[in-house]
Coordinates of C-alpha atoms in Angstrom, one line a residue:
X10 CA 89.6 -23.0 46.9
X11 CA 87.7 -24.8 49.4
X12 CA 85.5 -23.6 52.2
X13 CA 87.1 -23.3 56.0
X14 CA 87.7 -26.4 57.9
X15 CA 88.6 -26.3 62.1
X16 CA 92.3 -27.5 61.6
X17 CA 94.1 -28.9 64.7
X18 CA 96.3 -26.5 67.4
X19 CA 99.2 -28.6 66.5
X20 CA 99.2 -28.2 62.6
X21 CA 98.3 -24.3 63.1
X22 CA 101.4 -24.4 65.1
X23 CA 103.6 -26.0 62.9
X24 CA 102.6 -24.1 60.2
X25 CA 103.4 -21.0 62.2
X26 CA 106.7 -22.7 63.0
X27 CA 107.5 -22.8 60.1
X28 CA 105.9 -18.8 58.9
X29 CA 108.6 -17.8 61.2
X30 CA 111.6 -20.3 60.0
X31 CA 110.8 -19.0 56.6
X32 CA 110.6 -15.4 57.6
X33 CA 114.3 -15.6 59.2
X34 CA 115.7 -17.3 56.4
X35 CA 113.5 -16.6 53.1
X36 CA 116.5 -17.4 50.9
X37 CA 117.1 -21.0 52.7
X38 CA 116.4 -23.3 49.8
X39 CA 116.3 -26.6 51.3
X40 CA 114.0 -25.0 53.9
X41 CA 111.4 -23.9 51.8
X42 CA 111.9 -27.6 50.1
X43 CA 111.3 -29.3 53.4
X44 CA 107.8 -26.9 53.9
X45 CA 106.4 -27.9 50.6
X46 CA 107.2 -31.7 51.6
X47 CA 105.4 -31.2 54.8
X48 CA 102.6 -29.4 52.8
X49 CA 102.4 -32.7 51.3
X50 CA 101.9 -34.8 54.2
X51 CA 98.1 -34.3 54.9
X52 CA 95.4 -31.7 53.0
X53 CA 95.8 -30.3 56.8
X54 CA 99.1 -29.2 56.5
X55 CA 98.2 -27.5 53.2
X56 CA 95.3 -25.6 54.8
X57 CA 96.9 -24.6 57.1
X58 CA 99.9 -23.4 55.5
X59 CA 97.4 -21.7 53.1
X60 CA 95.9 -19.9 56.0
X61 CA 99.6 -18.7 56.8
X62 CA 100.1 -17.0 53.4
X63 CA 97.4 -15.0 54.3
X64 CA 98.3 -14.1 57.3
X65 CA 101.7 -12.9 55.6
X66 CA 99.6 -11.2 53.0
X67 CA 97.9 -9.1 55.6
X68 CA 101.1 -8.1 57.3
X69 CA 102.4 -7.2 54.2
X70 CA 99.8 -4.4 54.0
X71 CA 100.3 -3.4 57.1
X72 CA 103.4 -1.0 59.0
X73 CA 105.7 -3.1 61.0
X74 CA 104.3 -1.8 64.2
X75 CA 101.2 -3.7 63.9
X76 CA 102.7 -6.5 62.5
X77 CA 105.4 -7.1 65.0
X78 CA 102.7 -7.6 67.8
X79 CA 101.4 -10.4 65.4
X80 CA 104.5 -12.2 65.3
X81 CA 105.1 -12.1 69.1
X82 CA 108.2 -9.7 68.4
X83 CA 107.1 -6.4 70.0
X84 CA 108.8 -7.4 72.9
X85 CA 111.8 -10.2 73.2
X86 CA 110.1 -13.3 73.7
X87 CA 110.7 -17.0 73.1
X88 CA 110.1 -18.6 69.9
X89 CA 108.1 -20.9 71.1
X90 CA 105.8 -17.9 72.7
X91 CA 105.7 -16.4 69.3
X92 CA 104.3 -19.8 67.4
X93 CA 101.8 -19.9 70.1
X94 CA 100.9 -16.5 69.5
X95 CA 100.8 -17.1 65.5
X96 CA 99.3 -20.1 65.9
X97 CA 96.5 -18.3 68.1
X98 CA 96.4 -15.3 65.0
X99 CA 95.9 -18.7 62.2
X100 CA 93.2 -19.7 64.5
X101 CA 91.1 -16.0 64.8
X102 CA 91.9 -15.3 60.8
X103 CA 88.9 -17.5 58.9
X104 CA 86.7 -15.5 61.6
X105 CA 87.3 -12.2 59.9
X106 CA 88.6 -10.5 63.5
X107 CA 92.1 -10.7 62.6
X108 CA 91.6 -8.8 58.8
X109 CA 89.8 -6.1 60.2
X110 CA 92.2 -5.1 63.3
X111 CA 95.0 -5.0 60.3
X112 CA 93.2 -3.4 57.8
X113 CA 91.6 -0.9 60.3
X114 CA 92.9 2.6 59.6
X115 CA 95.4 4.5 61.5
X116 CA 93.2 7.3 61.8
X117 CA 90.1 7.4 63.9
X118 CA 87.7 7.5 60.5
X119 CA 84.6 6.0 61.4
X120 CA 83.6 3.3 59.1
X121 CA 81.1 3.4 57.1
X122 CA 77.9 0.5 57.7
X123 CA 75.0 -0.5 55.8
X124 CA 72.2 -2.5 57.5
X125 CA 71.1 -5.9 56.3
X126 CA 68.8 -4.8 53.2
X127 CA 70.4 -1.4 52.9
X128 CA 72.1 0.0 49.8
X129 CA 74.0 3.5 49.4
X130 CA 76.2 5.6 47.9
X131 CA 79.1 7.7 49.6
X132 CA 81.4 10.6 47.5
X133 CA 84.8 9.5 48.6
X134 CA 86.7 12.9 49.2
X135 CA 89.2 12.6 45.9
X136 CA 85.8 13.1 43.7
X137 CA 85.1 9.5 43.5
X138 CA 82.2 7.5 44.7
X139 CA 81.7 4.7 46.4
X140 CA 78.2 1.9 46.2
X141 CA 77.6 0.1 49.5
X142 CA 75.8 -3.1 49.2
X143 CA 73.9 -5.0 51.9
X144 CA 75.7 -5.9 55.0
X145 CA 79.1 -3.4 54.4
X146 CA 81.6 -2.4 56.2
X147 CA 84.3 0.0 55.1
X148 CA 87.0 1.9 56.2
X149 CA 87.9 5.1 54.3
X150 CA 92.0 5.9 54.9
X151 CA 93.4 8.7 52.7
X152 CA 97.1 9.1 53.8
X153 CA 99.8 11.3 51.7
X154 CA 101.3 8.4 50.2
X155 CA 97.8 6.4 49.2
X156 CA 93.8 6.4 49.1
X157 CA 92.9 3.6 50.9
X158 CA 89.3 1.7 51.1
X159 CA 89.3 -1.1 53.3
X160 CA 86.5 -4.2 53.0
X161 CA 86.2 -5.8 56.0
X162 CA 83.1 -7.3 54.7
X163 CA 79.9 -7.2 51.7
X164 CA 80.4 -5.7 48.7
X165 CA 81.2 -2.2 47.0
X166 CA 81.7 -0.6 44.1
X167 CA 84.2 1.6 43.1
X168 CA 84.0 5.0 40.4
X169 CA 87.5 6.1 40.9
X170 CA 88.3 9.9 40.4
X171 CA 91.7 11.6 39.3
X172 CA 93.2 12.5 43.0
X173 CA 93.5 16.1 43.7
X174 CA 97.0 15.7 45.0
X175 CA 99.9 15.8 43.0
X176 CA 101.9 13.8 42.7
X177 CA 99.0 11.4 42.7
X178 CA 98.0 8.9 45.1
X179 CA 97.5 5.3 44.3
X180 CA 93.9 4.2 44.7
X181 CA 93.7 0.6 46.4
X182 CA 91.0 -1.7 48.1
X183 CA 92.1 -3.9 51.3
X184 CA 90.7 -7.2 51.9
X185 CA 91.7 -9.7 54.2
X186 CA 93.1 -11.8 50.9
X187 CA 95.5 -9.2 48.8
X188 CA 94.5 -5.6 47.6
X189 CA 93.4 -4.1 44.1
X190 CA 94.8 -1.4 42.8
X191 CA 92.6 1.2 40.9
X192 CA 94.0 2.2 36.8
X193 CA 91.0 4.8 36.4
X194 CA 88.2 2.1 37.0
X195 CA 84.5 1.3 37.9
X196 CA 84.8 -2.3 39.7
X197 CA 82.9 -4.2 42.7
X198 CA 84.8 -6.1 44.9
X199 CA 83.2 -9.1 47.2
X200 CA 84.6 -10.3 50.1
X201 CA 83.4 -14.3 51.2
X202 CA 84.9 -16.0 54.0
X203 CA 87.8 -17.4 52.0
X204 CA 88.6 -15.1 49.3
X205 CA 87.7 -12.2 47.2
X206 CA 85.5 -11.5 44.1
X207 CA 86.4 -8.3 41.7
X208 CA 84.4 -7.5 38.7
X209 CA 85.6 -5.1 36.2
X210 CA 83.1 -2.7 34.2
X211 CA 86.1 0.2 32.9
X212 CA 89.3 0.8 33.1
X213 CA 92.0 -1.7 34.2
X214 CA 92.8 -3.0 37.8
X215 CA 96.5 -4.5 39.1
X216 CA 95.9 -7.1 41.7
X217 CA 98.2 -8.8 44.7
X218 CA 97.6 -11.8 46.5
X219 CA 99.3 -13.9 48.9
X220 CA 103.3 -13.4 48.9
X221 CA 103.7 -12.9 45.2
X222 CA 100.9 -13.4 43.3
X223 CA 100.3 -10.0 40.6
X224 CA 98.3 -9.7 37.9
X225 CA 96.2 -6.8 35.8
X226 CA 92.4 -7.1 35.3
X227 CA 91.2 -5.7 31.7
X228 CA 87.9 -4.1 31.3
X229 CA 85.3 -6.7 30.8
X230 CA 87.1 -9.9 33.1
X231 CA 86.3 -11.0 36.7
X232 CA 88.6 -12.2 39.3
X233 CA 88.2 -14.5 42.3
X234 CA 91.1 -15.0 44.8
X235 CA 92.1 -16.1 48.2
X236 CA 95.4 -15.1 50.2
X237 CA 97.9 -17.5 49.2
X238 CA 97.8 -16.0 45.8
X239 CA 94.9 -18.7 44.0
X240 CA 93.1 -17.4 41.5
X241 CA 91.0 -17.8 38.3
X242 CA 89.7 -14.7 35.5
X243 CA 87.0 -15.4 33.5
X244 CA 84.9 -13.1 31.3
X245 CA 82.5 -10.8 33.0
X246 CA 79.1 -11.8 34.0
X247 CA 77.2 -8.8 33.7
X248 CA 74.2 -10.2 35.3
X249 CA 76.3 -10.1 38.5
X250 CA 76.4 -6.2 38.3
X251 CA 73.0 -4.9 38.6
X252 CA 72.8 -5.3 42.2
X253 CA 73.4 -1.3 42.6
X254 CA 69.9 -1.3 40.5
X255 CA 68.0 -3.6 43.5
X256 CA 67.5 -6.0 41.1
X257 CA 69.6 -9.2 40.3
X258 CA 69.0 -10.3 36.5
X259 CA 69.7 -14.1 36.0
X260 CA 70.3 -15.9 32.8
X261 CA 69.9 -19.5 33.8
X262 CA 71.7 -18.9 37.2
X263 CA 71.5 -22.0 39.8
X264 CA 68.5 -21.3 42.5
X265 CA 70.9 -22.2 44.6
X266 CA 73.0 -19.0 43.6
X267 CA 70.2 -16.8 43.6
X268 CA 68.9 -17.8 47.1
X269 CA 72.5 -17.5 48.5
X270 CA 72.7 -13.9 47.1
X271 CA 68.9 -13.0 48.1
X272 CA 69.6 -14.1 51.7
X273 CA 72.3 -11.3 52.2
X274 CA 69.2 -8.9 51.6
X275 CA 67.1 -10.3 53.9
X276 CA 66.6 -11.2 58.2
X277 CA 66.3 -14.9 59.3
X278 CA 67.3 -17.7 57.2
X279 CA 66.6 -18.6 53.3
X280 CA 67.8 -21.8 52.5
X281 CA 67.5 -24.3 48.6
X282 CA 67.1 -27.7 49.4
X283 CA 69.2 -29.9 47.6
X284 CA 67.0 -31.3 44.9
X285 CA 66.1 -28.2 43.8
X286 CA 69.6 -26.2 44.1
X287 CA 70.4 -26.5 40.3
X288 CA 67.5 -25.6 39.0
X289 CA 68.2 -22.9 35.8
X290 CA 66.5 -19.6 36.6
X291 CA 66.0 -16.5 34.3
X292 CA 64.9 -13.2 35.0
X293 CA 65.0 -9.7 36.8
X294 CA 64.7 -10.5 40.4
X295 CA 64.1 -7.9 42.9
X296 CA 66.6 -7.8 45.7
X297 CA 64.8 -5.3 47.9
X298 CA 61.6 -7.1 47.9
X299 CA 62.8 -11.0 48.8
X300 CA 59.3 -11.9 49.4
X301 CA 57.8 -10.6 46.0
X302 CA 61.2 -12.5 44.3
X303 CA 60.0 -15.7 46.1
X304 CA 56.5 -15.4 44.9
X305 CA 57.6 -14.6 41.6
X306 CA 59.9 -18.2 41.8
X307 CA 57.1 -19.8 43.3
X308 CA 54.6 -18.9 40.2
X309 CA 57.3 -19.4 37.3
X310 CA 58.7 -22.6 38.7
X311 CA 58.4 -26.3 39.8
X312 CA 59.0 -25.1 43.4
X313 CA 57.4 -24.0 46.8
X314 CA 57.8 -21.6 49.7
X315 CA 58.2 -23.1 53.1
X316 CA 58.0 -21.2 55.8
X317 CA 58.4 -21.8 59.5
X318 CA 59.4 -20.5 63.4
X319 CA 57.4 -17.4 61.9
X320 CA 58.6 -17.1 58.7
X321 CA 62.3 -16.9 60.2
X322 CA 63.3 -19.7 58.8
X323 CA 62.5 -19.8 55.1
X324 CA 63.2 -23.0 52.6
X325 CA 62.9 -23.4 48.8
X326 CA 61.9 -27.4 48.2
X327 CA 60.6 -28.6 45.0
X328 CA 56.7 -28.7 44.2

């Protein structure tokens, strides 16, 4: 899993092209042969193909009439209008707009924000609770056939409650790359540009991602995924968890890492130089006070605090 590139109008629409080739014949053999062999042509192609499964991913999640409007076939129109239109949606997708008017709910729920350094906690209306992290946004969308939260961006997590329906509605979590579906759980999802982090405290989760990528998540594993379906589990890191406590405890975690995760929390930019980016660092940071975390860095280790354009702009460079 790399990060984003800008790929070409021509490859988007030839992977689109071929979305929609695929779609109208998904039991055409030598057709999905000659996709992977253009996949093969140039890292491009793959990206942008990749890109594609996600876009299917999301419209999998979706009812058909917002997903026909996506594929140009609301209205008759010709194909080549509908792999300009797909190509544009390939386009839009790494940019987050795309996910959100897809995973937006059908009702007119207001979403629910947190400001860049705020924390909170909502009761979902099934008994459960949710944790906002810094920089959230999340749509609540109970419907009779499912309890739906959908992560358009930061981080939550999850206590999941018994519904108070019966028979009982499936709890799940929307992102732009697959969903996760609650087994009586306490979990944080992430969403990044390219792909989603889950982390698993209780319980067990089932996963989807991309067109057929499913897997379960035991109590005590992690998960990071994008939406063709890529992924890797891994034991918990437990150190990763204690952000609903305002502080983020590090056992020999890259500055690098750190300052990446601190900046969420903060206004401006915090950047690492280079040199120092690896640097191990231990300890019980506080993620409400970034200033009082940089001091405490500054005091314990071979670096120093730059700051400039008044204090916007904020860099980490070895002492």
């Amino acid at each position: 899993m790399r990060p984003e590139t800008t790929l070409p109008p021509h490859v988007l629409e030839a992977a689109a092209e071929w979305m929609l080739r695929l779609h109208d014949a998904p039991d055409d053999v030598a057709a999905h042969g000659a996709c992977q062999h253009w996949c093969a042509q140039h890292p491009d192609h793959a990206r942008a193909w990749q890109r594609a499964q996600q876009l299917q991913t999301l419209l999998q999640q979706v009812p058909p009439a917002l997903a026909l409007p996506v594929l140009g076939r609301r209205y008759p129109a010709s194909r080549r209008t509908a792999i300009k239109r797909i190509g544009l949606w390939l386009t839009l997708l790494p940019l987050g707009g795309l996910g959100w008017q897809l995973l937006a709910p059908s009702a007119g729920t207001p979403p629910l924000r947190t400001a860049v350094g705020e924390r909170r906690g909502q009761p979902l209306p099934d008994g459960g609770r949710v944790e906002l992290d810094t920089d959230t946004l999340l749509a609540l969308d109970y419907t009779p056939s499912e309890r739906a939260l959908r992560l358009q961006r930061g981080r939550i997590r999850v206590l999941s409650a018994a519904d108070v329906q019966h028979p009982p509605r499936p709890l799940r979590v929307y992102t732009a790359h697959g969903r996760i579906q609650a087994l009586g759980t306490r979990f944080d999802v992430a969403v990044e540009d390219t792909l989603t982090r889950v982390a698993l405290l209780e319980g067990r989760l089932r996963i989807h991602a991309g067109p057929s990528a499913a897997w379960e998540l035991g109590a005590g594993q992690q998960a990071v995924f994008d939406g063709s379906g890529d992924h890797r589990i891994g034991p918990l890191d437990d150190t990763a968890t204690t952000w609903t406590t305002g502080l983020r405890v590090a056992d020999r975690l890259p500055l690098g890492t750190l300052l990446a995760e601190l900046s969420r929390y903060r206004r401006g930019v915090l950047r690492c130089d280079p040199e120092v980016a690896a640097l191990p660092v231990s300890g019980a940071f506080p993620l409400d006070d970034s200033e009082r975390t940089l001091t405490l860095l500054e005091a314990t280790y071979p670096v120093r605090v730059q700051r400039t354009v008044g204090g916007w702009w904020t860099t980490v460079v070895a002492r």
